[in-house]
RNA sequence: CGGGGUAUAGCGCAGUCUGGUAGCGCGGAAGUUUUGGGUACUUCAGGUCGCAGGUUCGAAUCCUGCUGCCCCGACCA
């Protein structure tokens, strides 16, 4: 993609409203544009990352056996009256009236609607378990949105809901989502740690928040250092099998947010040299809540004994748009963003240092066309500017690989390949620069681009 | 929702106190120059000064009301 054809409104200066680093970088790199407090347009570069994150989330949900649906953003108030939440939810819920004076709301979450959907299609224990999910925009009218997409009012969320006959089954569904989350975040190059979370009135131990460690996180967290190096379940993990050992492994060592932090217990269970106190960004949560909605909404399941009982449910969220911010917080340097290969908006930046020079133009043309034909997504900077600007821009938007082509190198038949993460530069032939992407597309398609876990 | 700010060109700002018809830097366009880490210079374009009302011969500037946005706190995927 020639940069001139793309839409990439890069800002040279920091916008004043952007306080935290990820927000500044997103605005500077032309990824988003604020339209109102906590509401953003997604510009092409940001949208590409959003789509790649979605793709990973979708693949891992599907792998774990969840089934995708898509529910509307607008919901009828009456649906929420069934569960009693219409009046309970408060001013965070955006309420709308249509021309017929019908009361609607912009969904902040979808337990009611998914329960209504499941209720209409599931009658017997034979139909369960089922886990349904969607990736859809939500709206929560936060009193004070901030931190860019990390805490917007409108945000893209993956929300999954499991339905089981009994609590034992629900625990299995919970574990499947738990394991899928470990894989999902790891594939994005993130170390997201499941931490004990408040379970509210339901109680029990079946709620975890997945937290990415970052100094700029919203909440203080306390973890055992050893959690950071626990193994991620492999691609061929058996979701039909017993996953409890994996969950146990990840939930035994101490890891808690400030809300539930128990300092005495932390000191008792974790040796001083392994205690890490830092801050974190919540990127996902898994939660078992039993019959909280199925009971009032009468989603009753006939069991093997013929008796009806409410389905046992859990919900599982991932803040998809928030992940953009979390990824940048976790992976950047002074020059800009450093995208993990798995979510980068383009796979490589091609920098033509001297537009108009016949040899340079020809080499760039060849590289762009051969890589594009091989399925490697290339952003080609063929602008008529100084090399310094191109380097600065390429570093800012953070594509994993830069292919730098100029007359000096071409005089000896070489170009430079720079790794954005390590900064390592190699001088190689044009063909070799192209050749090093052999197998890349296949790895990308299969979701095998893993590096940069931070 | 309490408290505090702010609104002037695409972005960042000055001008407001003391009323006289808007300016700087960056960015953009044209050109000269330069050419491997944001080159220098010249010229040009670009603004209903957030909105509404008021005071005045005259309002970015003074007064009143409203709105947007930002920051701190409480709240939150």
Short mmCIF file of C-alpha atoms (C1' of nucleotides) in Angstrom, two decimals:
data_model
loop_
_atom_site.label_atom_id
_atom_site.label_comp_id
_atom_site.label_asym_id
_atom_site.label_seq_id
_atom_site.Cartn_x
_atom_site.Cartn_y
_atom_site.Cartn_z
CA UNK A 1 0.00 0.00 0.00
CA UNK A 2 1.54 3.30 -1.06
CA UNK A 3 1.38 5.72 1.82
CA UNK A 4 -0.04 8.42 -0.42
CA UNK A 5 -3.05 6.26 -1.20
CA UNK A 6 -3.53 5.26 2.42
CA UNK A 7 -5.04 7.66 4.92
CA UNK A 8 -2.49 8.28 7.63
CA UNK A 9 -2.84 11.66 9.31
CA UNK A 10 0.30 11.67 11.43
CA UNK A 11 0.73 14.44 13.97
CA UNK A 12 4.15 15.78 14.61
CA UNK A 13 3.24 17.37 17.91
CA UNK A 14 1.51 15.92 20.91
CA UNK A 15 -2.16 16.79 21.14
CA UNK A 16 -2.72 18.55 24.45
CA UNK A 17 -5.66 16.45 25.59
CA UNK A 18 -3.70 13.24 25.54
CA UNK A 19 -2.38 12.49 28.97
CA UNK A 20 -1.11 8.97 28.83
CA UNK A 21 1.42 7.66 26.44
CA UNK A 22 -0.68 5.14 24.55
CA UNK A 23 -3.28 7.78 23.84
CA UNK A 24 -0.67 10.25 22.62
CA UNK A 25 0.88 7.67 20.35
CA UNK A 26 -2.48 6.58 18.96
CA UNK A 27 -3.36 10.16 18.10
CA UNK A 28 0.07 10.95 16.71
CA UNK A 29 0.11 7.81 14.60
CA UNK A 30 -3.27 8.71 13.15
CA UNK A 31 -5.04 5.65 14.54
CA UNK A 32 -8.04 7.30 16.13
CA UNK A 33 -9.74 10.66 16.26
CA UNK A 34 -11.79 11.83 19.17
CA UNK A 35 -15.34 12.81 18.26
CA UNK A 36 -16.70 13.43 21.75
CA UNK A 37 -15.64 12.61 25.28
CA UNK A 38 -14.90 8.89 25.26
CA UNK A 39 -16.08 8.41 21.67
CA UNK A 40 -13.63 7.80 18.84
CA UNK A 41 -13.50 7.37 15.11
CA UNK A 42 -11.21 4.55 14.08
CA UNK A 43 -8.92 5.69 11.32
CA UNK A 44 -7.44 3.16 8.88
CA UNK A 45 -4.30 2.35 10.84
CA UNK A 46 -6.16 1.91 14.12
CA UNK A 47 -8.93 -0.05 12.46
CA UNK A 48 -6.41 -2.50 11.03
CA UNK A 49 -5.08 -3.26 14.49
CA UNK A 50 -8.58 -3.53 15.86
CA UNK A 51 -9.45 -6.06 13.16
CA UNK A 52 -6.38 -8.15 13.85
CA UNK A 53 -7.12 -8.22 17.54
CA UNK A 54 -10.69 -9.22 16.77
CA UNK A 55 -9.42 -11.99 14.53
CA UNK A 56 -7.28 -13.47 17.28
CA UNK A 57 -10.09 -13.23 19.80
CA UNK A 58 -12.46 -14.88 17.33
CA UNK A 59 -10.06 -17.71 16.51
CA UNK A 60 -9.47 -18.53 20.14
CA UNK A 61 -13.15 -18.32 21.03
CA UNK A 62 -13.99 -20.64 18.17
CA UNK A 63 -11.19 -23.01 19.13
CA UNK A 64 -12.58 -23.16 22.65
CA UNK A 65 -15.96 -24.14 21.30
CA UNK A 66 -17.79 -20.84 21.62
CA UNK A 67 -20.28 -19.91 18.89
CA UNK A 68 -20.44 -16.43 17.44
CA UNK A 69 -23.62 -14.38 17.28
CA UNK A 70 -24.23 -10.68 16.74
CA UNK A 71 -26.75 -8.79 18.80
CA UNK A 72 -27.95 -5.23 18.18
CA UNK A 73 -26.49 -2.28 20.03
CA UNK A 74 -30.00 -1.06 20.86
CA UNK A 75 -32.19 -3.04 23.21
CA UNK A 76 -35.72 -2.65 24.49
CA UNK A 77 -36.10 -1.44 28.04
CA UNK A 78 -38.73 -4.11 28.65
CA UNK A 79 -36.09 -6.80 28.26
CA UNK A 80 -34.11 -5.25 31.08
CA UNK A 81 -37.21 -4.97 33.21
CA UNK A 82 -37.42 -8.76 33.14
CA UNK A 83 -34.18 -9.06 35.02
CA UNK A 84 -34.86 -6.01 37.17
CA UNK A 85 -31.76 -4.24 35.93
CA UNK A 86 -33.46 -1.43 34.01
CA UNK A 87 -34.01 0.56 37.16
CA UNK A 88 -30.97 -0.78 38.95
CA UNK A 89 -28.35 0.12 36.35
CA UNK A 90 -28.23 3.84 36.93
CA UNK A 91 -27.01 6.75 34.82
CA UNK A 92 -24.25 4.74 33.17
CA UNK A 93 -26.90 3.31 30.91
CA UNK A 94 -27.66 5.44 27.90
CA UNK A 95 -31.44 5.53 27.56
CA UNK A 96 -33.08 6.47 24.30
CA UNK A 97 -36.68 7.05 23.25
CA UNK A 98 -37.75 6.37 19.68
CA UNK A 99 -40.45 8.14 17.64
CA UNK A 100 -43.15 5.91 19.06
CA UNK A 101 -42.04 6.81 22.57
CA UNK A 102 -40.67 3.30 23.07
CA UNK A 103 -37.95 3.11 25.64
CA UNK A 104 -34.66 1.76 24.34
CA UNK A 105 -31.13 1.62 25.61
CA UNK A 106 -27.69 1.34 24.05
CA UNK A 107 -26.45 -1.93 25.46
CA UNK A 108 -23.76 -1.66 28.13
CA UNK A 109 -23.68 -5.48 28.27
CA UNK A 110 -25.87 -8.27 26.98
CA UNK A 111 -26.81 -10.79 29.66
CA UNK A 112 -30.53 -10.13 29.25
CA UNK A 113 -30.57 -10.37 25.47
CA UNK A 114 -28.41 -13.46 25.26
CA UNK A 115 -30.56 -15.10 27.91
CA UNK A 116 -33.66 -14.31 25.86
CA UNK A 117 -31.95 -15.77 22.79
CA UNK A 118 -30.81 -18.91 24.57
CA UNK A 119 -34.21 -19.27 26.22
CA UNK A 120 -35.92 -19.38 22.85
CA UNK A 121 -33.64 -22.08 21.51
CA UNK A 122 -32.72 -24.30 24.40
CA UNK A 123 -35.16 -26.45 26.36
CA UNK A 124 -33.30 -29.57 27.36
CA UNK A 125 -30.08 -30.53 29.04
CA UNK A 126 -29.33 -32.31 25.77
CA UNK A 127 -28.87 -28.89 24.15
CA UNK A 128 -26.24 -27.84 26.65
CA UNK A 129 -23.60 -26.76 27.23
CA UNK A 130 -23.57 -23.74 24.94
CA UNK A 131 -21.27 -20.75 24.96
CA UNK A 132 -22.30 -17.89 22.70
CA UNK A 133 -20.26 -14.81 22.03
CA UNK A 134 -20.23 -11.64 20.02
CA UNK A 135 -17.86 -8.81 19.25
CA UNK A 136 -19.97 -5.69 19.37
CA UNK A 137 -19.89 -2.05 20.43
CA UNK A 138 -21.06 -1.23 23.92
CA UNK A 139 -21.86 2.08 25.53
CA UNK A 140 -21.43 2.97 29.15
CA UNK A 141 -21.98 6.59 29.97
CA UNK A 142 -18.94 6.97 32.18
CA UNK A 143 -18.94 10.07 34.29
CA UNK A 144 -15.39 10.71 33.37
CA UNK A 145 -13.98 8.99 30.34
CA UNK A 146 -10.20 9.24 30.03
CA UNK A 147 -7.03 7.55 28.84
CA UNK A 148 -8.24 7.49 25.24
CA UNK A 149 -9.60 4.15 24.13
CA UNK A 150 -8.63 2.59 27.44
CA UNK A 151 -11.65 4.08 29.07
CA UNK A 152 -14.02 5.33 26.46
CA UNK A 153 -17.76 5.48 26.73
CA UNK A 154 -18.22 3.61 23.48
CA UNK A 155 -15.99 0.58 23.28
CA UNK A 156 -15.68 -2.67 21.36
CA UNK A 157 -16.06 -5.70 23.56
CA UNK A 158 -16.05 -9.40 23.06
CA UNK A 159 -18.69 -10.77 25.37
CA UNK A 160 -19.31 -14.48 25.76
CA UNK A 161 -22.01 -16.20 27.79
CA UNK A 162 -22.07 -19.82 28.86
CA UNK A 163 -25.14 -21.88 29.64
CA UNK A 164 -24.94 -25.14 31.55
CA UNK A 165 -27.27 -27.51 33.28
CA UNK A 166 -25.54 -27.33 36.62
CA UNK A 167 -22.71 -25.66 38.45
CA UNK A 168 -20.26 -28.46 37.70
CA UNK A 169 -20.87 -27.97 33.99
CA UNK A 170 -20.57 -24.22 34.38
CA UNK A 171 -17.19 -24.70 36.00
CA UNK A 172 -16.02 -26.58 32.88
CA UNK A 173 -17.30 -23.77 30.65
CA UNK A 174 -15.52 -21.28 32.87
CA UNK A 175 -12.28 -23.18 32.56
CA UNK A 176 -12.54 -23.28 28.78
CA UNK A 177 -12.85 -19.51 28.64
CA UNK A 178 -10.07 -19.13 31.18
CA UNK A 179 -7.68 -21.16 29.04
CA UNK A 180 -8.82 -19.45 25.85
CA UNK A 181 -8.02 -16.10 27.47
CA UNK A 182 -4.51 -17.18 28.38
CA UNK A 183 -3.92 -18.07 24.75
CA UNK A 184 -5.66 -15.02 23.32
CA UNK A 185 -3.57 -12.49 25.19
CA UNK A 186 -0.35 -14.42 24.72
CA UNK A 187 -0.90 -14.46 20.97
CA UNK A 188 -1.00 -10.68 21.05
CA UNK A 189 2.34 -10.61 22.79
CA UNK A 190 0.80 -9.68 26.13
CA UNK A 191 1.33 -11.20 29.51
CA UNK A 192 -2.12 -10.98 31.01
CA UNK A 193 -2.35 -12.38 34.49
CA UNK A 194 -5.57 -13.80 35.86
CA UNK A 195 -6.22 -12.28 39.25
CA UNK A 196 -8.80 -13.01 41.86
CA UNK A 197 -11.66 -10.59 41.47
CA UNK A 198 -14.63 -9.63 43.52
CA UNK A 199 -17.52 -11.94 42.88
CA UNK A 200 -20.25 -9.75 44.27
CA UNK A 201 -23.33 -11.24 45.88
CA UNK A 202 -22.90 -14.59 44.15
CA UNK A 203 -19.74 -15.45 46.01
CA UNK A 204 -17.50 -18.37 45.21
CA UNK A 205 -14.09 -18.25 43.62
CA UNK A 206 -15.21 -18.20 39.99
CA UNK A 207 -14.23 -14.75 38.90
CA UNK A 208 -10.94 -13.56 37.56
CA UNK A 209 -9.78 -10.39 35.93
CA UNK A 210 -7.04 -10.66 33.34
CA UNK A 211 -4.57 -7.89 33.96
CA UNK A 212 -1.76 -6.60 31.79
CA UNK A 213 1.02 -5.17 33.91
CA UNK A 214 1.80 -1.55 33.08
CA UNK A 215 2.96 1.38 35.18
CA UNK A 216 0.10 3.44 33.84
CA UNK A 217 -2.57 0.93 34.77
CA UNK A 218 -5.70 2.01 36.54
CA UNK A 219 -5.40 -0.26 39.54
CA UNK A 220 -2.63 -1.40 41.82
CA UNK A 221 -1.84 -5.10 41.60
CA UNK A 222 0.20 -7.55 43.65
CA UNK A 223 1.65 -10.68 42.11
CA UNK A 224 4.14 -13.43 42.69
CA UNK A 225 6.91 -12.95 40.16
CA UNK A 226 6.75 -16.62 39.16
CA UNK A 227 3.31 -16.08 37.64
CA UNK A 228 4.98 -14.08 34.89
CA UNK A 229 6.75 -17.14 33.53
CA UNK A 230 4.02 -19.75 33.68
CA UNK A 231 3.55 -21.68 30.44
CA UNK A 232 0.79 -20.71 28.00
CA UNK A 233 -1.47 -23.62 26.96
CA UNK A 234 -0.57 -24.88 23.50
CA UNK A 235 -2.61 -24.59 20.32
CA UNK A 236 -3.70 -28.21 20.61
CA UNK A 237 -4.96 -27.93 24.17
CA UNK A 238 -7.91 -30.29 24.58
CA UNK A 239 -10.93 -28.15 25.35
CA UNK A 240 -13.06 -31.26 25.67
CA UNK A 241 -10.78 -32.57 28.35
CA UNK A 242 -10.03 -31.59 31.90
CA UNK A 243 -8.55 -28.10 32.02
CA UNK A 244 -8.64 -27.73 35.77
CA UNK A 245 -4.95 -28.38 36.20
CA UNK A 246 -4.11 -25.45 33.95
CA UNK A 247 -6.51 -23.17 35.78
CA UNK A 248 -5.14 -24.36 39.09
CA UNK A 249 -1.60 -23.72 37.97
CA UNK A 250 -2.49 -20.15 37.05
CA UNK A 251 -4.51 -19.41 40.15
CA UNK A 252 -2.37 -20.90 42.90
CA UNK A 253 0.37 -18.29 43.08
CA UNK A 254 -0.65 -14.99 44.55
CA UNK A 255 -2.07 -12.42 42.12
CA UNK A 256 -4.66 -9.88 43.14
CA UNK A 257 -5.88 -6.39 42.37
CA UNK A 258 -6.09 -3.79 45.10
CA UNK A 259 -9.83 -4.40 45.48
CA UNK A 260 -9.28 -7.85 46.92
CA UNK A 261 -5.64 -7.60 47.97
CA UNK A 262 -4.84 -9.30 51.25
CA UNK A 263 -1.48 -7.97 52.37
CA UNK A 264 -1.07 -10.49 55.17
CA UNK A 265 -1.74 -13.37 52.85
CA UNK A 266 0.60 -11.96 50.20
CA UNK A 267 3.42 -11.83 52.73
CA UNK A 268 2.63 -15.28 54.01
CA UNK A 269 2.44 -16.98 50.59
CA UNK A 270 5.02 -15.12 48.57
CA UNK A 271 8.70 -14.75 49.50
CA UNK A 272 9.75 -11.12 49.71
CA UNK A 273 12.03 -11.31 46.68
CA UNK A 274 9.18 -12.56 44.54
CA UNK A 275 6.61 -9.98 45.53
CA UNK A 276 5.79 -7.61 42.71
CA UNK A 277 3.68 -4.56 43.44
CA UNK A 278 2.86 -2.61 40.31
CA UNK A 279 -0.12 -1.41 38.36
CA UNK A 280 -2.21 -3.11 35.75
CA UNK A 281 -4.77 -2.70 33.00
CA UNK A 282 -7.78 -4.96 33.03
CA UNK A 283 -8.25 -6.41 29.55
CA UNK A 284 -10.66 -9.20 30.31
CA UNK A 285 -12.77 -10.81 32.96
CA UNK A 286 -14.39 -14.18 33.46
CA UNK A 287 -17.29 -14.52 35.82
CA UNK A 288 -19.68 -17.21 36.98
CA UNK A 289 -23.03 -15.92 38.17
CA UNK A 290 -25.26 -18.98 38.19
CA UNK A 291 -28.96 -18.33 37.74
CA UNK A 292 -28.83 -14.59 38.33
CA UNK A 293 -30.56 -13.89 35.02
CA UNK A 294 -31.99 -17.24 34.02
CA UNK A 295 -34.09 -17.47 37.14
CA UNK A 296 -35.95 -14.14 36.87
CA UNK A 297 -36.09 -14.49 33.09
CA UNK A 298 -37.26 -18.06 33.37
CA UNK A 299 -34.75 -19.78 31.16
CA UNK A 300 -35.60 -23.23 32.40
CA UNK A 301 -33.86 -26.40 31.29
CA UNK A 302 -35.34 -29.86 31.52
CA UNK A 303 -32.83 -32.14 33.20
CA UNK A 304 -32.45 -35.90 32.75
CA UNK A 305 -34.98 -36.34 35.54
CA UNK A 306 -37.54 -34.29 33.61
CA UNK A 307 -37.57 -31.43 36.11
CA UNK A 308 -37.01 -27.84 34.97
CA UNK A 309 -34.31 -25.75 36.52
CA UNK A 310 -32.69 -22.45 35.55
CA UNK A 311 -29.53 -22.66 33.46
CA UNK A 312 -26.24 -21.92 35.18
CA UNK A 313 -24.38 -19.13 33.48
CA UNK A 314 -21.15 -17.26 33.22
CA UNK A 315 -20.06 -14.23 31.25
CA UNK A 316 -16.67 -13.56 29.77
CA UNK A 317 -15.54 -10.18 28.49
CA UNK A 318 -12.54 -8.92 26.59
CA UNK A 319 -12.10 -5.20 26.04
CA UNK A 320 -11.11 -5.34 22.39
CA UNK A 321 -10.72 -1.61 21.81
CA UNK A 322 -9.09 -1.18 25.20
CA UNK A 323 -6.47 -3.72 24.14
CA UNK A 324 -5.10 -1.22 21.63
CA UNK A 325 -4.13 1.02 24.51
CA UNK A 326 -2.87 -1.83 26.63
CA UNK A 327 -0.72 -3.15 23.80
CA UNK A 328 0.91 0.22 23.30
CA UNK A 329 1.43 0.74 27.01
CA UNK A 330 3.15 -2.62 27.12
CA UNK A 331 5.18 -2.22 23.94
CA UNK A 332 6.73 1.09 22.93
CA UNK A 333 9.89 3.15 23.21
CA UNK A 334 10.81 6.84 22.96
CA UNK A 335 10.37 6.78 19.19
CA UNK A 336 6.91 5.31 19.16
CA UNK A 337 4.86 2.16 19.06
CA UNK A 338 6.34 -1.34 18.69
CA UNK A 339 3.63 -3.64 17.38
CA UNK A 340 3.85 -7.35 18.00
CA UNK A 341 3.80 -9.09 14.62
CA UNK A 342 0.48 -10.74 15.34
CA UNK A 343 -1.45 -7.48 15.57
CA UNK A 344 0.61 -5.03 13.53
CA UNK A 345 -1.47 -2.94 11.11
CA UNK A 346 0.99 -3.80 8.34
CA UNK A 347 3.69 -6.43 8.37
CA UNK A 348 6.44 -4.22 7.05
CA UNK A 349 7.32 -0.64 6.22
CA UNK A 350 9.11 -0.03 2.94
CA UNK A 351 11.09 3.21 2.93
CA UNK A 352 12.16 4.73 -0.35
CA UNK A 353 14.88 7.15 0.68
CA UNK A 354 15.25 8.80 -2.68
CA UNK A 355 12.08 8.96 -4.68
CA UNK A 356 12.89 9.72 -8.28
CA UNK A 357 16.13 7.78 -8.31
CA UNK A 358 15.58 5.10 -10.94
CA UNK A 359 17.39 2.28 -9.17
CA UNK A 360 15.76 3.04 -5.83
CA UNK A 361 12.28 3.28 -7.31
CA UNK A 362 12.78 0.03 -9.20
CA UNK A 363 14.02 -1.85 -6.15
CA UNK A 364 11.09 -0.59 -4.08
CA UNK A 365 8.66 -1.52 -6.83
CA UNK A 366 10.04 -5.03 -6.93
CA UNK A 367 9.99 -5.46 -3.16
CA UNK A 368 6.48 -4.09 -2.76
CA UNK A 369 5.03 -6.18 -5.54
CA UNK A 370 6.68 -9.43 -4.62
CA UNK A 371 5.86 -9.13 -0.94
CA UNK A 372 2.29 -8.06 -1.62
CA UNK A 373 1.85 -10.95 -4.03
CA UNK A 374 3.06 -13.27 -1.26
CA UNK A 375 0.46 -11.91 1.13
CA UNK A 376 2.79 -9.74 3.17
CA UNK A 377 1.15 -6.41 3.91
CA UNK A 378 3.52 -3.58 3.16
CA UNK A 379 3.14 0.12 3.80
CA UNK A 380 5.27 1.80 1.17
CA UNK A 381 6.56 5.26 2.04
CA UNK A 382 7.22 6.81 -1.34
CA UNK A 383 6.74 10.36 -0.14
CA UNK A 384 9.06 13.05 -1.37
CA UNK A 385 10.63 13.89 1.93
CA UNK A 386 13.87 13.62 3.79
CA UNK A 387 15.08 10.26 5.03
CA UNK A 388 14.91 11.48 8.62
CA UNK A 389 11.18 12.12 8.40
CA UNK A 390 10.57 8.68 7.00
CA UNK A 391 12.60 7.00 9.70
CA UNK A 392 10.79 8.98 12.38
CA UNK A 393 7.38 8.17 10.93
CA UNK A 394 8.17 4.51 10.51
CA UNK A 395 9.39 4.26 14.09
CA UNK A 396 6.31 6.10 15.32
CA UNK A 397 3.77 3.80 13.72
CA UNK A 398 5.85 0.83 14.79
CA UNK A 399 5.55 -1.76 12.02
CA UNK A 400 7.67 -4.77 13.02
CA UNK A 401 10.05 -4.69 10.08
CA UNK A 402 11.43 -1.78 8.09
CA UNK A 403 12.95 -2.29 4.67
CA UNK A 404 15.10 0.72 3.94
CA UNK A 405 16.02 1.29 0.32
CA UNK A 406 18.37 4.03 -0.84
CA UNK A 407 20.93 4.74 -3.55
CA UNK A 408 23.90 4.27 -1.23
CA UNK A 409 23.04 0.68 -0.46
CA UNK A 410 21.84 -0.12 -3.94
CA UNK A 411 25.21 0.95 -5.32
CA UNK A 412 26.44 -2.30 -3.83
CA UNK A 413 23.17 -4.10 -4.46
CA UNK A 414 21.91 -4.01 -0.89
CA UNK A 415 19.06 -2.70 1.21
CA UNK A 416 18.73 -2.48 4.95
CA UNK A 417 16.29 -4.51 7.03
CA UNK A 418 15.59 -3.11 10.46
CA UNK A 419 13.80 -4.86 13.28
CA UNK A 420 11.68 -2.25 15.03
CA UNK A 421 11.70 -4.08 18.36
CA UNK A 422 15.40 -4.75 18.70
CA UNK A 423 16.64 -1.95 16.49
CA UNK A 424 18.94 -4.47 14.80
CA UNK A 425 19.79 -3.60 11.20
CA UNK A 426 21.04 -5.96 8.57
CA UNK A 427 22.40 -5.13 5.18
CA UNK A 428 21.17 -7.68 2.65
CA UNK A 429 20.46 -8.05 -1.04
CA UNK A 430 17.06 -7.15 -2.42
CA UNK A 431 16.19 -10.78 -3.00
CA UNK A 432 17.33 -11.73 0.47
CA UNK A 433 15.16 -9.00 1.97
CA UNK A 434 12.19 -10.44 0.12
CA UNK A 435 13.24 -13.97 0.91
CA UNK A 436 13.17 -13.51 4.62
CA UNK A 437 9.40 -13.28 4.47
CA UNK A 438 9.15 -16.82 3.10
CA UNK A 439 6.67 -18.72 5.21
CA UNK A 440 5.52 -15.54 6.90
CA UNK A 441 2.07 -15.50 5.37
CA UNK A 442 1.41 -19.06 6.36
CA UNK A 443 2.50 -18.36 9.91
CA UNK A 444 0.28 -15.30 9.97
CA UNK A 445 -2.71 -17.20 8.69
CA UNK A 446 -2.18 -19.95 11.23
CA UNK A 447 -1.76 -17.52 14.05
CA UNK A 448 1.80 -18.50 14.78
CA UNK A 449 3.32 -15.05 14.93
CA UNK A 450 4.47 -14.97 18.50
CA UNK A 451 7.11 -12.72 19.86
CA UNK A 452 7.60 -9.88 22.19
CA UNK A 453 5.71 -11.17 25.21
CA UNK A 454 6.36 -8.41 27.64
"C1'" C B 1 -21.53 13.73 40.45
"C1'" G B 2 -18.32 17.42 43.59
"C1'" G B 3 -13.95 20.68 42.67
"C1'" G B 4 -10.71 23.31 39.17
"C1'" G B 5 -9.49 24.87 34.27
"C1'" U B 6 -10.09 25.89 29.18
"C1'" A B 7 -12.39 27.20 24.17
"C1'" U B 8 -8.52 32.14 18.90
"C1'" A B 9 -6.01 28.67 11.47
"C1'" G B 10 -5.28 21.34 10.62
"C1'" C B 11 -1.98 20.96 15.54
"C1'" G B 12 0.36 23.75 19.72
"C1'" C B 13 -0.11 28.68 21.48
"C1'" A B 14 0.12 34.47 22.19
"C1'" G B 15 -3.33 38.48 22.12
"C1'" U B 16 -8.29 39.35 26.68
"C1'" C B 17 -6.25 42.53 32.50
"C1'" U B 18 -6.12 48.22 29.83
"C1'" G B 19 -12.21 47.55 23.70
"C1'" G B 20 -9.98 50.14 17.87
"C1'" U B 21 -11.35 45.04 13.40
"C1'" A B 22 -6.14 38.98 14.75
"C1'" G B 23 -0.62 37.10 15.30
"C1'" C B 24 3.56 33.30 16.16
"C1'" G B 25 5.60 28.26 15.67
"C1'" C B 26 4.62 23.61 13.48
"C1'" G B 27 1.90 21.50 9.58
"C1'" G B 28 -0.13 22.44 4.16
"C1'" A B 29 0.80 24.51 -1.18
"C1'" A B 30 4.57 26.53 -4.82
"C1'" G B 31 9.79 27.10 -5.46
"C1'" U B 32 15.22 27.14 -4.56
"C1'" U B 33 18.40 24.18 -1.65
"C1'" U B 34 19.52 19.69 0.82
"C1'" U B 35 19.73 14.18 0.52
"C1'" G B 36 20.83 7.66 5.19
"C1'" G B 37 17.74 9.95 11.54
"C1'" G B 38 12.45 15.49 11.47
"C1'" U B 39 17.88 20.81 6.18
"C1'" A B 40 17.74 26.03 5.34
"C1'" C B 41 15.49 30.00 2.88
"C1'" U B 42 11.57 32.61 -0.16
"C1'" U B 43 6.49 33.12 -1.40
"C1'" C B 44 1.40 31.76 -0.74
"C1'" A B 45 -3.15 29.80 1.21
"C1'" G B 46 -5.84 29.11 5.62
"C1'" G B 47 -9.63 31.93 11.21
"C1'" U B 48 -18.19 33.32 11.55
"C1'" C B 49 -11.92 34.24 17.84
"C1'" G B 50 -17.28 27.68 21.00
"C1'" C B 51 -22.82 29.36 20.76
"C1'" A B 52 -26.70 32.98 21.99
"C1'" G B 53 -27.94 37.56 23.91
"C1'" G B 54 -26.39 42.33 25.98
"C1'" U B 55 -23.24 47.05 26.76
"C1'" U B 56 -20.65 50.33 23.18
"C1'" C B 57 -19.60 54.60 17.67
"C1'" G B 58 -16.75 50.02 17.81
"C1'" A B 59 -16.20 43.49 21.19
"C1'" A B 60 -11.54 37.83 20.54
"C1'" U B 61 -11.26 41.53 24.62
"C1'" C B 62 -16.48 43.97 29.08
"C1'" C B 63 -21.49 41.68 31.10
"C1'" U B 64 -25.28 37.53 31.24
"C1'" G B 65 -26.73 32.71 29.91
"C1'" C B 66 -25.63 28.13 27.53
"C1'" U B 67 -22.51 24.28 25.47
"C1'" G B 68 -18.14 21.42 24.38
"C1'" C B 69 -13.58 19.65 26.02
"C1'" C B 70 -9.57 18.79 29.69
"C1'" C B 71 -7.59 17.91 34.75
"C1'" C B 72 -8.18 16.15 40.29
"C1'" G B 73 -11.48 13.18 43.20
"C1'" A B 74 -15.61 9.58 43.70
"C1'" C B 75 -17.27 5.74 39.92
"C1'" C B 76 -15.93 2.07 36.07
"C1'" A B 77 -14.63 -3.50 30.62
#
